[in-house]
Coordinates of C-alpha atoms and ligand atoms in Angstrom, one line a residue:
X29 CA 0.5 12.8 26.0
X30 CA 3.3 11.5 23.9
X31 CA 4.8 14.3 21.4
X32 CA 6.9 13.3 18.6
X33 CA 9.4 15.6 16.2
X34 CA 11.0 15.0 12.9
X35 CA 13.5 12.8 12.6
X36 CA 16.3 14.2 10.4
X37 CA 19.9 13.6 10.3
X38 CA 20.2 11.1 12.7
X39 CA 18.3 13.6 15.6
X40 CA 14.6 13.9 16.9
X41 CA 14.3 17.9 15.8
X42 CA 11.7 20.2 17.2
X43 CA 10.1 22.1 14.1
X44 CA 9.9 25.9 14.5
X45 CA 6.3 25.6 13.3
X46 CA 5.3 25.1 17.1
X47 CA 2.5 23.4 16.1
X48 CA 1.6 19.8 16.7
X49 CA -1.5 17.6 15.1
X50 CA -3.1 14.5 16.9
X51 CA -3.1 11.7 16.1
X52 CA -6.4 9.6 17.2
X53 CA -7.6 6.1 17.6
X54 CA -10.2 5.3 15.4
X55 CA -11.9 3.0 17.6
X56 CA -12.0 4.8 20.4
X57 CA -11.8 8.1 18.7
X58 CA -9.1 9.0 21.9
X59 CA -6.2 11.1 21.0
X60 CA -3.1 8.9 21.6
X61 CA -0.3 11.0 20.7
X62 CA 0.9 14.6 18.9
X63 CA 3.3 14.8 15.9
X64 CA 4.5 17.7 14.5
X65 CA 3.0 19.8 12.2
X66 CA 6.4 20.5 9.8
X67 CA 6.4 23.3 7.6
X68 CA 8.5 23.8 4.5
X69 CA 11.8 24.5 6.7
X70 CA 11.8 21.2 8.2
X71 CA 11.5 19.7 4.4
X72 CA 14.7 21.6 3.5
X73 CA 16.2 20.0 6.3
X74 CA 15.6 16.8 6.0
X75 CA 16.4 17.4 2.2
X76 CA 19.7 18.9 3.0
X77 CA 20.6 15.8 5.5
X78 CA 19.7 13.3 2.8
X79 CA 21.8 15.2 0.4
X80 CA 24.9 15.2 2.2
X81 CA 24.5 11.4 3.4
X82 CA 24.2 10.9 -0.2
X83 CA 27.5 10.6 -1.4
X84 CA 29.1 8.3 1.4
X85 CA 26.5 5.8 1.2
X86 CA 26.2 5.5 -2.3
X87 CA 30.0 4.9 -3.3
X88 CA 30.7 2.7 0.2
X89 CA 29.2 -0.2 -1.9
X90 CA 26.2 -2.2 -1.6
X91 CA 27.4 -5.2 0.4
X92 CA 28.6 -2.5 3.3
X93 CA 25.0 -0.7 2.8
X94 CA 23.4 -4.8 3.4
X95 CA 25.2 -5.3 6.7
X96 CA 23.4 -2.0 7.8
X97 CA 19.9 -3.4 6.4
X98 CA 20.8 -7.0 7.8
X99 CA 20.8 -5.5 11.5
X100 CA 18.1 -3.5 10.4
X101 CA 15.8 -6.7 9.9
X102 CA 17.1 -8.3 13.3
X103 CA 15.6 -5.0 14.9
X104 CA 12.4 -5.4 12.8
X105 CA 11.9 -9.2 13.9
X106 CA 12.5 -8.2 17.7
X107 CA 9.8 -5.6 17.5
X108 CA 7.2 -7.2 15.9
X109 CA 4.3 -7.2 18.3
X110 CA 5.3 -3.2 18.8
X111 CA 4.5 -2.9 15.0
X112 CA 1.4 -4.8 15.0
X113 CA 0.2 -3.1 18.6
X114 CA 1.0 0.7 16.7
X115 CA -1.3 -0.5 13.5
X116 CA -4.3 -1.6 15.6
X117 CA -3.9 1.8 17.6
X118 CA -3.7 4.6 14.9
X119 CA -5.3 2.8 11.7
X120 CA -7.4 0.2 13.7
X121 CA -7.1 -2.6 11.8
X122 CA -7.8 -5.8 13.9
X123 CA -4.8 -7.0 16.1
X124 CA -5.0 -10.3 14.7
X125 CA -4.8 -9.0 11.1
X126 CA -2.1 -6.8 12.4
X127 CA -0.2 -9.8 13.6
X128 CA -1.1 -12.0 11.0
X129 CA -1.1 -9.6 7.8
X130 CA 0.8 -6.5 8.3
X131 CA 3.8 -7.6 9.7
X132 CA 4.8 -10.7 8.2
X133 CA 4.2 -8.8 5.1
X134 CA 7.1 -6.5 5.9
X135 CA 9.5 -9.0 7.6
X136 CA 9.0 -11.6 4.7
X137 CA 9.2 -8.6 1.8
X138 CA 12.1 -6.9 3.2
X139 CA 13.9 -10.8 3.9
X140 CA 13.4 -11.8 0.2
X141 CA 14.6 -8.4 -0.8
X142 CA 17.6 -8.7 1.2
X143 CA 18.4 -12.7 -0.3
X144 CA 17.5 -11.7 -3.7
X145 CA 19.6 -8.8 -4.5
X146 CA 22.9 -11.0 -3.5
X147 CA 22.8 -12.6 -6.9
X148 CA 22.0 -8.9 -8.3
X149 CA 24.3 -7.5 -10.7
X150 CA 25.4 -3.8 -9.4
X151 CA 28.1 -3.6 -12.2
X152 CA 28.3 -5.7 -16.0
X153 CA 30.5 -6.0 -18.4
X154 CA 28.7 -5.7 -21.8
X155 CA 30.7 -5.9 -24.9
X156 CA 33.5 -3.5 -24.1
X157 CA 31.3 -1.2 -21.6
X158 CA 30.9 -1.7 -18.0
X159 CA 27.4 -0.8 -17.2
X160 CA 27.0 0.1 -13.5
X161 CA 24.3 0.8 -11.7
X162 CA 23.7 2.9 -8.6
X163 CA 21.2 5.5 -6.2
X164 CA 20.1 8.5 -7.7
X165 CA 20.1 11.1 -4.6
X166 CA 17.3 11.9 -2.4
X167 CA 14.2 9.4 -2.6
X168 CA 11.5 11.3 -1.6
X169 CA 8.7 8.4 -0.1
X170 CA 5.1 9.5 0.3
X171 CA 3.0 7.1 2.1
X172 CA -0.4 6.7 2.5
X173 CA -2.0 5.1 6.2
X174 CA -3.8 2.2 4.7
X175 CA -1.0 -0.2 5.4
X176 CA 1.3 2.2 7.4
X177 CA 4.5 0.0 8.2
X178 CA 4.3 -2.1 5.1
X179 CA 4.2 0.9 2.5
X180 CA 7.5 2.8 4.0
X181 CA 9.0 -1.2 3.6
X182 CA 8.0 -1.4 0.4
X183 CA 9.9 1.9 -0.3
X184 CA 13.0 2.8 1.7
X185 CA 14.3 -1.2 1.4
X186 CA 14.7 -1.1 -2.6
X187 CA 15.9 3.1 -2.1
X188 CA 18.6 2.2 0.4
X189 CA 19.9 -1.1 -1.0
X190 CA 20.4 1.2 -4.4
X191 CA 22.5 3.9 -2.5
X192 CA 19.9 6.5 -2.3
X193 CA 19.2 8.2 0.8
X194 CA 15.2 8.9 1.9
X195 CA 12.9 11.7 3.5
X196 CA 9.3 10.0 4.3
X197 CA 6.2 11.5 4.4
X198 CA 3.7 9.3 6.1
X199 CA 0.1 9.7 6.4
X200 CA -1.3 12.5 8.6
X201 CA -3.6 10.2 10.1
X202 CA -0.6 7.4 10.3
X203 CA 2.2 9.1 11.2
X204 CA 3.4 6.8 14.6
X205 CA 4.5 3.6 12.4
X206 CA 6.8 5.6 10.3
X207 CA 8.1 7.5 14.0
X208 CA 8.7 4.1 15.0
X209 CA 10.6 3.1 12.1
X210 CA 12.7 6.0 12.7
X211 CA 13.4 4.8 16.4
X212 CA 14.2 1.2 14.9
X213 CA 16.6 2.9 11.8
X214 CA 18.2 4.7 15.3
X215 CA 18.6 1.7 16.8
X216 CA 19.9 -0.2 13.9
X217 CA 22.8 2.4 13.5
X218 CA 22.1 3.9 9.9
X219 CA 24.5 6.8 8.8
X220 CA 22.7 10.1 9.9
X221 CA 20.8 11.7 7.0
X222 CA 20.2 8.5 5.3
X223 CA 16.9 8.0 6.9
X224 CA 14.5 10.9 7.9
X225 CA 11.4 11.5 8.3
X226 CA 9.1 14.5 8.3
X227 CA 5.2 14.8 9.4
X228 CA 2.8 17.0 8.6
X229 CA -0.2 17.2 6.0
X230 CA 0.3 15.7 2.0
X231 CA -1.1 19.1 0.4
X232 CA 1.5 21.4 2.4
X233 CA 4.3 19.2 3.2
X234 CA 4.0 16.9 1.0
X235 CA 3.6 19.1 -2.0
X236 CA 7.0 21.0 -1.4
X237 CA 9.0 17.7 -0.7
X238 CA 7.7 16.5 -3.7
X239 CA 8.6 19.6 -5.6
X240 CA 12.0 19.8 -3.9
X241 CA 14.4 20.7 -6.0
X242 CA 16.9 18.4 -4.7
X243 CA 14.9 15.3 -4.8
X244 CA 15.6 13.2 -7.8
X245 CA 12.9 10.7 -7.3
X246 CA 9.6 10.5 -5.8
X247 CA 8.0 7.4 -4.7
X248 CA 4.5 7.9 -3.6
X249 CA 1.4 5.3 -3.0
X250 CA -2.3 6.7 -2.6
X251 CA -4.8 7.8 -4.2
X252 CA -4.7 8.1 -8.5
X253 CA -5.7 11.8 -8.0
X254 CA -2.7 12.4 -5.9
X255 CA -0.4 10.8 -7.9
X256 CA -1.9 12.5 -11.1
X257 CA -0.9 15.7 -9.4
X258 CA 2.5 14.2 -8.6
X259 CA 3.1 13.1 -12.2
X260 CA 2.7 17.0 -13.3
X261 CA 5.2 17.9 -10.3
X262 CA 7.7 15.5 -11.5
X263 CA 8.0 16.8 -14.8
X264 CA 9.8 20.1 -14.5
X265 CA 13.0 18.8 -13.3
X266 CA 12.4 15.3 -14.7
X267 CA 12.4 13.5 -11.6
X268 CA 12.2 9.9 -11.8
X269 CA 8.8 8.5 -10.2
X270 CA 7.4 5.7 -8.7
X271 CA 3.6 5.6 -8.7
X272 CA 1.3 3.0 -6.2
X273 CA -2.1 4.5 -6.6
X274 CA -5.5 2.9 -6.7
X275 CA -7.6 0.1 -7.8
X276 CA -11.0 -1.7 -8.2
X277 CA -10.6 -5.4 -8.3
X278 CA -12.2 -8.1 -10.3
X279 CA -12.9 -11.4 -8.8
X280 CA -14.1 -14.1 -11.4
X281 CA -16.0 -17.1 -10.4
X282 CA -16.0 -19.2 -14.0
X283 CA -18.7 -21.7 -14.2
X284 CA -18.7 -24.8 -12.1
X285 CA -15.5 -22.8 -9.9
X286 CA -15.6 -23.8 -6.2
X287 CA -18.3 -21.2 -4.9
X288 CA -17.2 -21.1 -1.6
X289 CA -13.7 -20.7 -2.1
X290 CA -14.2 -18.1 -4.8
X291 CA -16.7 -16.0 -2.3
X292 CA -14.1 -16.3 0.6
X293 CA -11.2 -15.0 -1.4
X294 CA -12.9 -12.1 -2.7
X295 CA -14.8 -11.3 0.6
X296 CA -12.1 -11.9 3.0
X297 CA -10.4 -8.5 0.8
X298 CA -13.1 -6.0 1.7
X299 CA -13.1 -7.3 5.5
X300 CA -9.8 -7.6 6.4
X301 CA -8.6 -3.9 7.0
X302 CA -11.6 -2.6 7.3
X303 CA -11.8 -3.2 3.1
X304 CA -8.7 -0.8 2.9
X305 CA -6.8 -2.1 1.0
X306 CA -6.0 -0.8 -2.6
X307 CA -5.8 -4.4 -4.0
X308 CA -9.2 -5.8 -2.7
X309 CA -11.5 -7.8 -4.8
X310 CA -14.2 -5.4 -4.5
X311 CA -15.8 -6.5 -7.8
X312 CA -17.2 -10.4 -7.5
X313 CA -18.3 -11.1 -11.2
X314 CA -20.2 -14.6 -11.3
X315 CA -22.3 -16.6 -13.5
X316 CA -26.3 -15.5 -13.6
X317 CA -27.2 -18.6 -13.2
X318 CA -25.4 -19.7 -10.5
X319 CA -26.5 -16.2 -8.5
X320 CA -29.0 -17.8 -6.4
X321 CA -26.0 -20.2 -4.8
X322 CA -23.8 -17.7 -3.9
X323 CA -25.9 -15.7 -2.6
X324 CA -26.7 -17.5 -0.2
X325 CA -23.1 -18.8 0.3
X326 CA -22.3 -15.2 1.0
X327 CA -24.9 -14.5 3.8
X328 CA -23.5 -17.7 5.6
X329 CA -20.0 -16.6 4.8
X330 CA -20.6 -12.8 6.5
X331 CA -23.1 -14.1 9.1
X332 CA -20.4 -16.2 10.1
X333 CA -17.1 -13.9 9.1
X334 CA -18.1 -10.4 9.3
X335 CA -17.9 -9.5 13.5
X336 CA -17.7 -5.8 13.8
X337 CA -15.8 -4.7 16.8
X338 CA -13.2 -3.3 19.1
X339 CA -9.9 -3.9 17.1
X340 CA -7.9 -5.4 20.0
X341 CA -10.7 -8.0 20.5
X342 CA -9.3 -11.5 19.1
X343 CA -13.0 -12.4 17.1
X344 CA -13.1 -8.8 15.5
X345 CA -12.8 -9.4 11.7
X346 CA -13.8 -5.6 10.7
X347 CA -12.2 -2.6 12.9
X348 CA -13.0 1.1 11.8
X349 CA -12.3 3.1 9.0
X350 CA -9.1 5.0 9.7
X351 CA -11.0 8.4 9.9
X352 CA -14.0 10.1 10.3
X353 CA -13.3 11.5 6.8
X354 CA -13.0 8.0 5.6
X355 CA -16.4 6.8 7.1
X356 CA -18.0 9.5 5.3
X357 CA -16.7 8.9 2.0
X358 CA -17.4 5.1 2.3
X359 CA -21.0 6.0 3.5
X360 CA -21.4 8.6 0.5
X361 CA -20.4 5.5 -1.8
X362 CA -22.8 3.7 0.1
X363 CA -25.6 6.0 -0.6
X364 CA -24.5 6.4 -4.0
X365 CA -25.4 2.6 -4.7
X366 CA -28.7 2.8 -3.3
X367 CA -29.8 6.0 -5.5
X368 CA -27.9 4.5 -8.7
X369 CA -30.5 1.2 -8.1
X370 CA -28.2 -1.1 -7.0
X371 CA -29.8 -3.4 -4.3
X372 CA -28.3 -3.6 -0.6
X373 CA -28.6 -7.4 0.1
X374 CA -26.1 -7.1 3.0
X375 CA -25.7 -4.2 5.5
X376 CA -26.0 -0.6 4.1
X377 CA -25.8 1.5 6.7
X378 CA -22.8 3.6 9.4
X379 CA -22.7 2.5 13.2
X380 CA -23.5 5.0 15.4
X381 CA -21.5 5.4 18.9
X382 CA -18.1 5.9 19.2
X383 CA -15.4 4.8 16.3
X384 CA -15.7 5.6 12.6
X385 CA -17.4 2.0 11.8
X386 CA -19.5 1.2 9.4
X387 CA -21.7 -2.4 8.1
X388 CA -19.7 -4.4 6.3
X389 CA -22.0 -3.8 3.1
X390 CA -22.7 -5.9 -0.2
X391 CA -24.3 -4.6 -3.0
X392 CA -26.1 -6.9 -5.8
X393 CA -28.0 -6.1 -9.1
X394 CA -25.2 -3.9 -9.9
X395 CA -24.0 -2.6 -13.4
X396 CA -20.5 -2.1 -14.1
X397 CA -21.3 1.8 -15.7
X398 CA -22.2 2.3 -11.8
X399 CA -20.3 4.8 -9.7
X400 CA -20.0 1.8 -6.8
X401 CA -18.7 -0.7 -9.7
X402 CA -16.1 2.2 -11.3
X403 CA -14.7 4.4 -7.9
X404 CA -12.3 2.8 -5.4
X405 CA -14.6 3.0 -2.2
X406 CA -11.7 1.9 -0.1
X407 CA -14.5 0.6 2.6
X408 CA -15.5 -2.9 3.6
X409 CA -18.1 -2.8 0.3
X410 CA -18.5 -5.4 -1.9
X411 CA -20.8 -5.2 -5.7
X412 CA -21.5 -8.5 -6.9
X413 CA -22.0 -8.7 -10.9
X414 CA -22.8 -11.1 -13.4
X415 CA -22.2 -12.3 -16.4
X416 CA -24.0 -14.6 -19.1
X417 CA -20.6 -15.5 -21.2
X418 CA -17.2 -16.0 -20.2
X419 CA -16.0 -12.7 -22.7
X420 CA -18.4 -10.9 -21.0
X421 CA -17.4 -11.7 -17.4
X422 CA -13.1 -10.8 -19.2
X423 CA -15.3 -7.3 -20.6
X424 CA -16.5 -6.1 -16.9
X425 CA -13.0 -6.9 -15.5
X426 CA -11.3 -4.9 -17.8
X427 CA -13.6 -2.1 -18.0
X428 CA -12.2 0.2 -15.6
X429 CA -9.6 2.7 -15.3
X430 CA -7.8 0.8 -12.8
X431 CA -5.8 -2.3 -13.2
X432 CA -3.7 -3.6 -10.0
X433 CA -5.3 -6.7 -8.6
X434 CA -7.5 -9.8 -9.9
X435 CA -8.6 -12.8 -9.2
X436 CA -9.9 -16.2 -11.0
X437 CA -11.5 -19.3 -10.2
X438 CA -12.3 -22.0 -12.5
X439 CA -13.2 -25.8 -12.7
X440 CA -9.8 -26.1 -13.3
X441 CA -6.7 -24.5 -13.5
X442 CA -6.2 -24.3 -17.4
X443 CA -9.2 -22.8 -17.9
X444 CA -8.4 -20.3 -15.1
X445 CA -5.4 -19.4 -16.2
X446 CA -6.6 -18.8 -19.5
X447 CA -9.3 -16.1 -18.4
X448 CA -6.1 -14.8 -16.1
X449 CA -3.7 -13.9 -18.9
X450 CA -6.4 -11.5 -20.7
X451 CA -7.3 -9.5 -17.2
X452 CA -5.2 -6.0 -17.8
X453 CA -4.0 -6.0 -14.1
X454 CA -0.6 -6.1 -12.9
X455 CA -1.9 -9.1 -10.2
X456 CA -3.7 -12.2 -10.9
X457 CA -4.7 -14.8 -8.9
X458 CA -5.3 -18.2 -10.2
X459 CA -7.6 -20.6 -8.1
X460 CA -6.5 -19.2 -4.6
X461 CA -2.9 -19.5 -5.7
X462 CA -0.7 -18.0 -2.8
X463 CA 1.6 -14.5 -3.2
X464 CA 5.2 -15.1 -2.7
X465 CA 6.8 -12.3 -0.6
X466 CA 9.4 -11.9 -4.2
X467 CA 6.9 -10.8 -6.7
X468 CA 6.5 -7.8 -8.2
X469 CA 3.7 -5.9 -7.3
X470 CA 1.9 -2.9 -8.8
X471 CA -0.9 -1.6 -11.4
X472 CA -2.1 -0.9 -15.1
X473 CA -3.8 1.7 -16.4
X474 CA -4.2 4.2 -13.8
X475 CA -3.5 1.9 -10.9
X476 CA 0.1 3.0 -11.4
X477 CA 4.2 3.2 -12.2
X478 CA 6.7 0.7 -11.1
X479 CA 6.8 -2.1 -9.3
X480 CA 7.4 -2.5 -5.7
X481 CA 8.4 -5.8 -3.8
X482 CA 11.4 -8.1 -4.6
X483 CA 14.0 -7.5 -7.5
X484 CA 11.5 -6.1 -9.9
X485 CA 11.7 -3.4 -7.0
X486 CA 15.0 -3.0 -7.1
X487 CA 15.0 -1.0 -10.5
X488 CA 13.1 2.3 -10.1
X489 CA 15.8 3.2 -8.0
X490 CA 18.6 2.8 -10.1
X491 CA 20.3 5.2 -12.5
X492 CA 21.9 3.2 -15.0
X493 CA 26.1 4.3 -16.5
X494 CA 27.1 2.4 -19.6
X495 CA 31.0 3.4 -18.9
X496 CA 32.9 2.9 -22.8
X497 CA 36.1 1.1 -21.7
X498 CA 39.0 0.6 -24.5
X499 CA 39.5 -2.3 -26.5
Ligands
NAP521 P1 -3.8 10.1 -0.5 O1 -4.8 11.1 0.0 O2 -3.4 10.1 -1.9 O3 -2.5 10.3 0.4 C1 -1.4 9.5 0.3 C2 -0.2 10.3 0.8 O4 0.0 11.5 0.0 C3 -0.4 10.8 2.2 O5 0.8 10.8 2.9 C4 -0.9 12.2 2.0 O6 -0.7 13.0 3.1 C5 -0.1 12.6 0.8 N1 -0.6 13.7 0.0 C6 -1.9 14.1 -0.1 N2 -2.0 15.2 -0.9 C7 -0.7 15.4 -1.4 C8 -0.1 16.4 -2.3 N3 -0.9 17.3 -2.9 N4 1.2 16.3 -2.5 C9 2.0 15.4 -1.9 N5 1.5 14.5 -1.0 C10 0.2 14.5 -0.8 O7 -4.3 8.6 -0.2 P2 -4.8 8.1 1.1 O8 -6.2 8.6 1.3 O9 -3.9 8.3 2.2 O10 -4.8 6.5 0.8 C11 -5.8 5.9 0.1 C12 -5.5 5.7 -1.4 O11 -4.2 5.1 -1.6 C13 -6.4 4.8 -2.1 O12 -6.8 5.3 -3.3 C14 -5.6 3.5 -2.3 O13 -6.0 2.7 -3.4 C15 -4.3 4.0 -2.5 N6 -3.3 3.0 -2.2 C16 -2.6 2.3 -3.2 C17 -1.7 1.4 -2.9 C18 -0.9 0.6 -3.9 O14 0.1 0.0 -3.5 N7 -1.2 0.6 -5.1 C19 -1.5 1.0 -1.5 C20 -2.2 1.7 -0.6 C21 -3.1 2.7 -0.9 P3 -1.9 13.3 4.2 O15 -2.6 12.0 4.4 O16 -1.1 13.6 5.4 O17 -2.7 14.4 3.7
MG522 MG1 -5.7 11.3 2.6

C-alpha cells in the first residue's frame, strides 16, 4: 500500500499525528493508497515554510518567478496521462473524460495564463505615482475533489505568478492529484516553501489553515455553506478571499432553438463527471409546447449517451459518484423529487453492487419552488422546466440563489444573446458557443467571489502600492 506525507518546504514530512486516512476508488470501492491525517502542527509548518519563502520569491521579480512556472508546464505536459490515470482512480470520472476534459483544461488554463500575464503591467506610472503590484504572503488554497487537478491549477498558477507563496488543502477524498502535483512542483525545481501541501479533513485541518494567523488570503472552491463559514473566518484579520462555491444552472431552449443541440449541451453537463461539476446545466427550461419533442429527443439522447460503467472502460459516459457520502446525498435529492411530485421520466433509482453509482436520472413536471429545482445535487440529475413566455423562462433562471453558469439557445443568435445578457450568472453560453481557456470564470449571488482563470485571475492575488514620487 502506497503512503503519502505532507509536502512542506521542499521535503515529504511524516506528521506526528501517526495517523493515516485511505483513500478509495470509487468504482471499485478498493483502497488504493494512505495519506496522512495532519493535525494542526503540520499546518504551522507548512505555514511557517511559506512564510519564509515569501520574501525571496516575491521581490526576485515576476519574469524569474515565469521561468520556474514555464518548466513547470513542460513537466505538466509530460505527465499528462499520469494526471488523467490519478483522476479516473480516486474521483472515478471516466478515463476518456479524464483525458479529454480534465487535463487539457489545466494545460490550456495554466498556458494562457502564462502568455497573458507577459503583456501584464506589474508596475505603472500614473500621474506622478508608481502603482506597483505584488503577492500578499501565504495563499492558503482549499480545494474541493470534484475536479481535483484542475482546481489547485486554477489557484496556485495566478498565487505564484503574483509572488505569493501556497499551502493546499485538497479534498479528503482527493488528496493523490494534489500529492502528485507536489512530486511535479519537486521535479520542476520551485524554491522550498513556496509550494506545500497538507492533507487531512476540511473541518479540522482546513478550519485552522484557514484561520491561520499568518495567512493573508484564502482561496477556497466547494460548497456555498463552506465558504459561508469561510467568509466569517476571514473577517477577523481581514484576509483577502477568494470564493468558488456552488451553482444550479439554467439551460434555455428559446422557441424554434435547435432541440437537439440545446438537449446535448445541457445533458452532456450532468453526465460527464458523474454530473459533478459545479457549473452543470442542471436546470433545462424549454417551451410547453414544444415538451412533447424533446422529450423524446432526450430518451434517444440518454438511451444512446448515458452507459453507466467501469471508469477505465472507453464507452463509459457516467463513472461513480466520488463517495459513498455523495451517493447518498444524490439519492436523498432523488427521493426528494419524487415526494415533492416531480415525475421521474428517466432513471430514479442507486445501483446496487460494488461502486457508489447511481441512474443517470431526469426529472420532468418540475416547479422551480422545488428542492430538486433550488439545491445543487451535484449528481448526474437533470429537472426539466417549462415556460409559456420568454420573461418567464429569464424569471425561473434567475430565481435562485446561485448564479455561476448558463446557457441559451435561440433561432438565432441575436435573440440568444439578448435573453443571455439578462441571466444573473457570471457564465453564459450563447448557441453552443465554445469557452476559451482565457476567460474569467466564477459566480453571482451566492455562487461566489472572484474570478479564476486567465488575467481576470490574476487580481485576487495582488496587493496593490500607489508609491507618491516627487514632481
Ligand atoms: P466542501 O465540502 O465545501 O469541501 C471543499 C473543501 O473544503 C475540501 O477540501 C474540504 O475538505 C474543505 N472543508 C470542508 N469543511 C471545511 C471547513 N470547515 N473549513 C475549511 N475547509 C473545509 O465541498 P465538496 O463537497 O468537496 O465539493 C462540492 C461543492 O463544491 C459543490 O457545492 C460544488 O458546486 C462546489 N464547487 C464549486 C466550484 C466552482 O468553481 N465554483 C468548483 C467545484 C466545486 P474535506 O473534503 O477533506 O472535508
Ligand atoms: Mg466534502
Amino acid at each position: 500500500m502506497k503512503q503519502y506525507q505532507n509536502y512542506i518546504n521542499g521535503q515529504w514530512m511524516t506528521s506526528n499525528s501517526n495517523e493515516m486516512t485511505a483513500v478509495l476508488n470509487p468504482a471499485t470501492e478498493e483502497t488504493i493508497a494512505e495519506v496522512t491525517s495532519s493535525n494542526n502542527e503540520d499546518v504551522d509548518k507548512a505555514v511557517q515554510a511559506a512564510k519564509d519563502a515569501f520574501s525571496d520569491w516575491n521581490s526576485m521579480g515576476v519574469d524569474a518567478r515565469l521561468e520556474y512556472l514555464e518548466k513547470l508546464y513542460e513537466i505538466i505536459v509530460a505527465n499528462k496521462q499520469r494526471i488523467a490515470d490519478t483522476i479516473v482512480q480516486e474521483l472515478g470520472a471516466s478515463q476518456s473524460f479524464s483525458e479529454s476534459g480534465h487535463v487539457p483544461q489545466s494545460v490550456n488554463e495554466m498556458r494562457a495564463m502564462l502568455d497573458d500575464v507577459r503583456d501584464f503591467s506589474f508596475e505603472e506610472k500614473m500621474d506622478t505615482a508608481l502603482i506597483q503590484k505584488e503577492g500578499f504572503g501565504v495563499v492558503a488554497c482549499i480545494t474541493p475533489w470534484n475536479y481535483p487537478f484542475n482546481q489547485i491549477q486554477r489557484k496556485i498558477t495566478p498565487a505564484l505568478i503574483a509572488g505569493n507563496t501556497v499551502v493546499v488543502k485538497p479534498a479528503n477524498d482527493t488528496p493523490l492529484s494534489a500529492i502528485l502535483y507536489a512530486e511535479l512542483i519537486e521535479e520542476a525545481g520551485l524554491p522550498a516553501g513556496v509550494f506545500n501541501v497538507v492533507t487531512g479533513s476540511g473541518s479540522t485541518v482546513g478550519d485552522y489553515l484557514a484561520g491561520h494567523e499568518d495567512v493573508s488570503v484564502i482561496s477556497f472552491t466547494g460548497s456555498t455553506e463552506v465558504g459561508r463559514g469561510l467568509y466569517d473566518k476571514a473577517s477577523d484579520q481581514i484576509k483577502k478571499l477568494v470564493l468558488e462555491l456552488g451553482g444550479k444552472s439554467a439551460m434555455i431552449g428559446l422557441p424554434g432553438a435547435d432541440k437537439h443541440k440545446t438537449v446535448k449541451q445541457s445533458v452532456d453537463t450532468v453526465l460527464n463527471n458523474s454530473g459533478q461539476t459545479c457549473a452543470a446545466l442542471t436546470r433545462l427550461i424549454i417551451p410547453e409546447e414544444e415538451k412533447a419533442e424533446y422529450l423524446d429527443i432526450i430518451k434517444k439522447y440518454y438511451e444512446e449517451n448515458a452507459q453507466v460503467g467501469d471508469p477505465t472502460d472507453e464507452n463509459t459516459k457516467v463513472g461513480p459518484m466520488v463517495s459513498e457520502k455523495q451517493k447518498e446525498t444524490v439519492m436523498d435529492y432523488i427521493q426528494k423529487g419524487k415526494e415533492e411530485g416531480a415525475k421521474v421520466f428517466i432513471g430514479g433509482n442507486a445501483i446496487d453492487g460494488r461502486g457508489f453509482f447511481v441512474e443517470p436520472t431526469v426529472f420532468i413536471d418540475v416547479d422551480n419552488k422545488m428542492t430538486i429545482a433550488q439545491e445543487e445535487i451535484f449528481g448526474p440529475v437533470l429537472a426539466v422546466l417549462t415556460y409559456n413566455t420568454v420573461e418567464e423562462a429569464i424569471e425561473i433562471a434567475n430565481d435562485s440563489p446561485y448564479g455561476l453558469s448558463g446557457a441559451v439557445t435561440g433561432p438565432n443568435d441575436e435573440e440568444a444573446l439578448e435573453v443571455a445578457k439578462q441571466i444573473r450568472s457570471g457564465n453564459v453560453y450563447v448557441n453552443q458557443g465554445p469557452r476559451s481557456p482565457r476567460v474569467p470564470f466564477g459566480g453571482y449571488k451566492q455562487s461566489g467571489l472572484g474570478r479564476e482563470v486567465g488575467i481576470y485571475g490574476i487580481e485576487d492575488y495582488l496587493e496593490i502600492k500607489s508609491i507618491m514620487l516627487p514632481e
